[in-house]
Short mmCIF file of C-alpha atoms in Angstrom, two decimals:
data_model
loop_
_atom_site.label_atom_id
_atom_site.label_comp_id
_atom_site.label_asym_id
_atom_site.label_seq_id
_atom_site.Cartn_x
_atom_site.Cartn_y
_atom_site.Cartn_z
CA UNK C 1 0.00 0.00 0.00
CA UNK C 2 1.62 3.51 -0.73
CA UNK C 3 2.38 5.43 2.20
CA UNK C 4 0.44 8.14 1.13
CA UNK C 5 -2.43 6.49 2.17
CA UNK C 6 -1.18 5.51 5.26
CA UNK C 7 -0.72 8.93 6.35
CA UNK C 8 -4.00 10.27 4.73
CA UNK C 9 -6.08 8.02 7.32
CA UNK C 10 -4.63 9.24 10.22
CA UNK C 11 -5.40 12.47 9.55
CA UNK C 12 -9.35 11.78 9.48
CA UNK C 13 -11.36 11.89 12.60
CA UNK C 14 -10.70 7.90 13.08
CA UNK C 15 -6.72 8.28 12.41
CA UNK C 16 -6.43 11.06 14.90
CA UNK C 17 -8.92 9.27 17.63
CA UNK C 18 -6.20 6.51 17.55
CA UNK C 19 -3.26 8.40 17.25
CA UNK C 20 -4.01 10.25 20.44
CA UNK C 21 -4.56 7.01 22.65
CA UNK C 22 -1.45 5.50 21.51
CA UNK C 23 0.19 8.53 21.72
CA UNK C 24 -0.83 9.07 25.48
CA UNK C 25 0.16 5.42 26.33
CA UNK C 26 3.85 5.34 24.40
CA UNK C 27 4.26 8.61 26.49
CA UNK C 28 3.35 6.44 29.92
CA UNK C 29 5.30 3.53 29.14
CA UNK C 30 8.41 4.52 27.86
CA UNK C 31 9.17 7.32 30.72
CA UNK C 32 10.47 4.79 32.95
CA UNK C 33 12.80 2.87 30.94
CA UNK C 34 16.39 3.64 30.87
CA UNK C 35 19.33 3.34 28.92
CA UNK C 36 21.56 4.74 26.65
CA UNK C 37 19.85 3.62 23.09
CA UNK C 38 15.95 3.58 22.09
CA UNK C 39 15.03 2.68 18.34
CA UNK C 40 11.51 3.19 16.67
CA UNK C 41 10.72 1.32 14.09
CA UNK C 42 8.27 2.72 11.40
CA UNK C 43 5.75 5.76 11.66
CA UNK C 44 8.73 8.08 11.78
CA UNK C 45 6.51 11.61 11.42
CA UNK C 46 5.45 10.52 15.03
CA UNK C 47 7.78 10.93 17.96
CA UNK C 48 6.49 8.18 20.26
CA UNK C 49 9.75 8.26 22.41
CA UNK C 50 9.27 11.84 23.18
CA UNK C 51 9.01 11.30 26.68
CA UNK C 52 11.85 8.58 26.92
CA UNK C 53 15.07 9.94 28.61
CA UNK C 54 17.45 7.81 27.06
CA UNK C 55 20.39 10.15 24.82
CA UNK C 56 20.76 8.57 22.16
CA UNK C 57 17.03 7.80 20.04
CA UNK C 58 15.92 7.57 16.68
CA UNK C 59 13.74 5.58 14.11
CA UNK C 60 14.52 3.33 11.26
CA UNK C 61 12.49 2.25 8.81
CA UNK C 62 11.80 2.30 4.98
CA UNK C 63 9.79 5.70 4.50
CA UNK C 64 11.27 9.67 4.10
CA UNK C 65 11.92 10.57 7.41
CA UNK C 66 13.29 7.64 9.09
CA UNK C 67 16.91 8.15 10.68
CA UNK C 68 18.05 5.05 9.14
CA UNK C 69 17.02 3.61 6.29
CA UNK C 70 16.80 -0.06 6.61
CA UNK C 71 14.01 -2.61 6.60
CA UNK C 72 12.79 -4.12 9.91
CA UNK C 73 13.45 -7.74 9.29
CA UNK C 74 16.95 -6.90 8.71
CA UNK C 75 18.13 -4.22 10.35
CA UNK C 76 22.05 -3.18 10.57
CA UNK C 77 22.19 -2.44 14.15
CA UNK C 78 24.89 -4.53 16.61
CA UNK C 79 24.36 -7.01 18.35
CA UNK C 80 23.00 -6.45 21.88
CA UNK C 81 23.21 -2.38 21.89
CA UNK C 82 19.36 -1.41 22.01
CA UNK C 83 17.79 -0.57 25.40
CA UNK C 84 14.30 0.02 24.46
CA UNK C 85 12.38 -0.89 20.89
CA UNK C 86 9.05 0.24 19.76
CA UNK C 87 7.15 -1.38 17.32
CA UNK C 88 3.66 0.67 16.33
CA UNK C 89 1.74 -1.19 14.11
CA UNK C 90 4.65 -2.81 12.07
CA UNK C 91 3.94 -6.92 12.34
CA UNK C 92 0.80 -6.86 10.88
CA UNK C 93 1.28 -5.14 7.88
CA UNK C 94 5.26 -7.31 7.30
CA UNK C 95 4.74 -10.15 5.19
CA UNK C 96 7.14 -11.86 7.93
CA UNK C 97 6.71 -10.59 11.56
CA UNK C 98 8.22 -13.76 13.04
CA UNK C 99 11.89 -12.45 11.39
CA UNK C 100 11.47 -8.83 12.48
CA UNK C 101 10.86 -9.74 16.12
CA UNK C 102 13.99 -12.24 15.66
CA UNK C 103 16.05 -9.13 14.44
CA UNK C 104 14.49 -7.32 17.54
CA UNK C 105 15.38 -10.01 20.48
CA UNK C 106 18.94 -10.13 18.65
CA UNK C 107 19.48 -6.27 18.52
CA UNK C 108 18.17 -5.59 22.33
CA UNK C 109 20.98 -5.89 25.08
CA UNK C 110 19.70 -8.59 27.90
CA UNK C 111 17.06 -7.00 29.99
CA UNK C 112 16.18 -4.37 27.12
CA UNK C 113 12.40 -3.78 26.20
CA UNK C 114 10.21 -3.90 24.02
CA UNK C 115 6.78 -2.38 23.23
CA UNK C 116 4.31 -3.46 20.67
CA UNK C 117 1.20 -1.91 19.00
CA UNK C 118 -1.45 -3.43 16.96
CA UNK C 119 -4.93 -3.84 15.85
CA UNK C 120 -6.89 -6.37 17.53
CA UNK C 121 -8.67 -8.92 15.10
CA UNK C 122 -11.15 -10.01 18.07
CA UNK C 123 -12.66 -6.59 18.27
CA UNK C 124 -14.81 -3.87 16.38
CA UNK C 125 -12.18 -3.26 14.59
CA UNK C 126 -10.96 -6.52 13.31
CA UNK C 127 -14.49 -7.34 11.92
CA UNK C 128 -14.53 -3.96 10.06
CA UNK C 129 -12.45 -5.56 7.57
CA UNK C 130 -14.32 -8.45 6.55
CA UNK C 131 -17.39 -6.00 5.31
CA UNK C 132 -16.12 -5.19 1.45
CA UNK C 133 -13.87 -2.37 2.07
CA UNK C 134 -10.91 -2.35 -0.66
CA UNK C 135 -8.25 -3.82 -0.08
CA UNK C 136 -6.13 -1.26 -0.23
CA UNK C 137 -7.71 0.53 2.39
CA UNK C 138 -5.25 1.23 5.35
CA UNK C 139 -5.36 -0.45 8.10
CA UNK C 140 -7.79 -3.15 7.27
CA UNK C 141 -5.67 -4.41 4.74
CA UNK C 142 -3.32 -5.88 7.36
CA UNK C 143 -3.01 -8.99 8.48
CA UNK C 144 -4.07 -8.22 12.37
CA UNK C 145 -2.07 -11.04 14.82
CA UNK C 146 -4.19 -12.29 17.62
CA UNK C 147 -2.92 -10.86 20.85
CA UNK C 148 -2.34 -14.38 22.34
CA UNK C 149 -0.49 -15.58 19.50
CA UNK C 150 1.68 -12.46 19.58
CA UNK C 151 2.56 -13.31 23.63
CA UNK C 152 3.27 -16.81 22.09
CA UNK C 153 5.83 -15.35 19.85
CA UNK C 154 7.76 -13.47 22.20
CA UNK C 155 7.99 -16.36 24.92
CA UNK C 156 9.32 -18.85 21.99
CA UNK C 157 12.04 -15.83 21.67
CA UNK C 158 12.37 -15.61 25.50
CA UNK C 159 10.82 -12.92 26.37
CA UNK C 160 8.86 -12.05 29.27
CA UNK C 161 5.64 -10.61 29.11
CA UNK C 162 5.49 -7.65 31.60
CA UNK C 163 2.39 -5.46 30.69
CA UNK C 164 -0.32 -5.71 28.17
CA UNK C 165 -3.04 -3.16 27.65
CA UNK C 166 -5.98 -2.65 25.20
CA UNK C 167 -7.41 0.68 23.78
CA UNK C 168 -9.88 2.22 21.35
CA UNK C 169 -12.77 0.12 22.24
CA UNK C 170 -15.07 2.27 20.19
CA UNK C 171 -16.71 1.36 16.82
CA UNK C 172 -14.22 2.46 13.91
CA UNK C 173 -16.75 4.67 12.63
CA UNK C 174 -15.40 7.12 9.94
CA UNK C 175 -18.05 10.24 11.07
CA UNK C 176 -16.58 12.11 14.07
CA UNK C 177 -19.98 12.85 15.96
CA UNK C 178 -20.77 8.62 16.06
CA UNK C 179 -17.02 8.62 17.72
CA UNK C 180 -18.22 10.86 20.31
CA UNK C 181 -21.48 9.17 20.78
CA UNK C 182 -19.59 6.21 21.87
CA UNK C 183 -17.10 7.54 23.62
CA UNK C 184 -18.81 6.29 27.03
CA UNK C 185 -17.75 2.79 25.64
CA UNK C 186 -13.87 3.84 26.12
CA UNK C 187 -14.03 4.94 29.62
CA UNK C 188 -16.01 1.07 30.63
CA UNK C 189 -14.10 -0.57 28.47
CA UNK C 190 -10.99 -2.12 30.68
CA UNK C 191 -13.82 -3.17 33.20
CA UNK C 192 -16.24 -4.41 31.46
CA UNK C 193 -15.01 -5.53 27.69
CA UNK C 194 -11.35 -5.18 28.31
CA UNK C 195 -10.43 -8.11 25.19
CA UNK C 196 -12.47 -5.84 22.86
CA UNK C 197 -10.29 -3.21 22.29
CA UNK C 198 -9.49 -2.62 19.01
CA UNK C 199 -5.62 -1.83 19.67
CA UNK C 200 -3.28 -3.54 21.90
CA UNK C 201 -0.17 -2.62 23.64
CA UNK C 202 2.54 -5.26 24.32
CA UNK C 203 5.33 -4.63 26.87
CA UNK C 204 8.44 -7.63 26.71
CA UNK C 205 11.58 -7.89 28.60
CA UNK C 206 14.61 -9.71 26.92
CA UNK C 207 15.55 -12.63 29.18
CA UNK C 208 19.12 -14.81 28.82
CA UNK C 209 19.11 -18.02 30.52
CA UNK C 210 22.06 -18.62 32.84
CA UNK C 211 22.96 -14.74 32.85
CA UNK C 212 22.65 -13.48 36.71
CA UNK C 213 22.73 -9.67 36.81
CA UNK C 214 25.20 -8.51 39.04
CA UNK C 215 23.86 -5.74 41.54
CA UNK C 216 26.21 -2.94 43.37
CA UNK C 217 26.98 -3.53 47.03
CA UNK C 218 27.98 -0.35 48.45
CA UNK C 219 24.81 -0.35 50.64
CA UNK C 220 25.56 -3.82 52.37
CA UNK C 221 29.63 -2.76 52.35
CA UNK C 222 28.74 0.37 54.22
CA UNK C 223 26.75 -1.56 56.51
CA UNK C 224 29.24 -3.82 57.33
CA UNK C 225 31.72 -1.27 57.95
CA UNK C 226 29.32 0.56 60.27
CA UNK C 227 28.52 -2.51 62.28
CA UNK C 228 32.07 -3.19 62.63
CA UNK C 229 33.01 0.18 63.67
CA UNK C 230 31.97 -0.31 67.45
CA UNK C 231 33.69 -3.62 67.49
CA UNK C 232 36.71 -1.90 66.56
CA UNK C 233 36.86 0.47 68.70
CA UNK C 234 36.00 -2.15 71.64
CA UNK C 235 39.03 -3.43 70.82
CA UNK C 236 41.55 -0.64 70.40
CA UNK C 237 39.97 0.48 73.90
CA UNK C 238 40.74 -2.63 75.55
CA UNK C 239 44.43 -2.59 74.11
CA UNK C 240 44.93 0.47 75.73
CA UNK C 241 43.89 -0.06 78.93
CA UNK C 242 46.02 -3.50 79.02
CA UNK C 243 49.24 -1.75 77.99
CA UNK C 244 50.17 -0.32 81.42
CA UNK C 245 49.37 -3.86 83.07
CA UNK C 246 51.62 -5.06 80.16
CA UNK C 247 54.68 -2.76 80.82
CA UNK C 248 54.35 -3.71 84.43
CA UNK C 249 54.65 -7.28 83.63
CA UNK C 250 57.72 -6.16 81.52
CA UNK C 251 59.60 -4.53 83.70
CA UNK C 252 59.19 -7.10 86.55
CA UNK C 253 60.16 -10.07 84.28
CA UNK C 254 63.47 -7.82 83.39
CA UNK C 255 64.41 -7.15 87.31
CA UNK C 256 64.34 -10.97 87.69
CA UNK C 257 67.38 -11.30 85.20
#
């Protein structure tokens, strides 16, 4: 599908109703995670690292914009020098997801995340796409991955699941005032529909078996040395008190030779 129509949906009243949740949650979840390196991948006229602290960040991707050029499922970043990775709404339109997520676990360092977005088949928003719409038509043309089989992936490529979240559990309609009408169905939906969201949010943690992260010990030094202190000084007050008694003893054992 040309990009051009890519970028021409999210600026109707649908495009911009999901930019803005996904927007608000990237913002969330990527405050607290630290590093030195944070990659997007894809959607590069959107910052969704904004609110990441991490020095070094940029995107790469195929389209104008895009800090490196490169494709996702093969991507020429080292090995092991990515902190955090974003992937918004990149699988399901990649006629092989299983080989970009590959290239993801192999470019994150151990313990590095990553964060997926994507359209939920088992929603709203998934069934829009079986109802005659061409098939050019962005983004029901994609091939939307179930959110179970997507945690499925990630565990085969030992990851850990640490978060998952749904949004946008409104119809997709294409008129702004139905949007609003529903928008009651948004603020109920975690409670009372919370698999019918029509975008997910997937938050992974690299994990390598056998590694065992080493963790600084100044607290438990310094609390050793402060225990010890007293003991010390026990000591050295001791000592000083004996050393008269000893130069007593000294000087008696000398007048007897």
């Amino acid at each position: 599908m040309p990009t051009k129509n890519k970028r021409e949906w999210f600026e109707t009243c649908l495009g911009q109703y999901l930019l803005e949740r996904e927007q608000n949650y990237f913002d969330k979840a990527v405050a607290d995670v630290f590093g030195y390196n944070a990659m997007q991948i894809g959607f590069p006229q959107y910052d969704f690292l904004r609110a990441n602290r991490m020095p070094l960040q940029f995107c790469a991707g195929t389209e104008d914009g895009a800090a490196v050029l490169a494709a996702p499922d093969f991507l020429p970043i080292e090995t092991n020098s990515i902190d955090l990775v974003l992937l918004p709404h990149i699988l399901e339109f990649s006629s092989n997801p299983h080989q970009i997520l590959r290239e993801v676990q192999r470019v994150l360092m151990p313990e590095g995340h990553v964060i997926v977005s994507g359209f939920n088949p088992r929603s709203l928003w998934g069934v829009r796409g079986l109802f005659g719409l061409p098939e050019d038509t962005f983004p029901w043309r994609g091939n939307f991955i179930a959110l179970p089989r997507l945690k499925d992936w990630l565990t085969l490529l030992d990851f850990e699941i640490t978060r998952d979240r749904l949004c946008c559990y409104a119809p997709p309609f294409s008129q702004e005032k139905w949007l609003k009408r529903f928008t009651f169905m948004e603020a109920a939906g975690d409670r009372w529909w919370r698999f019918s969201g029509g975008v997910y949010f997937v938050t992974a943690v690299k994990r390598v078996h056998g590694m065992r992260v080493i963790k600084p010990e100044w607290k438990e030094v310094r609390a050793r040395r402060r225990s010890m202190a007293p003991v010390a000084q026990k000591i050295k007050d001791a000592a000083q008190q004996n050393e008269p008694r000893r130069a007593a003893r000294t000087k008696a054992e000398e007048g007897k030779n």
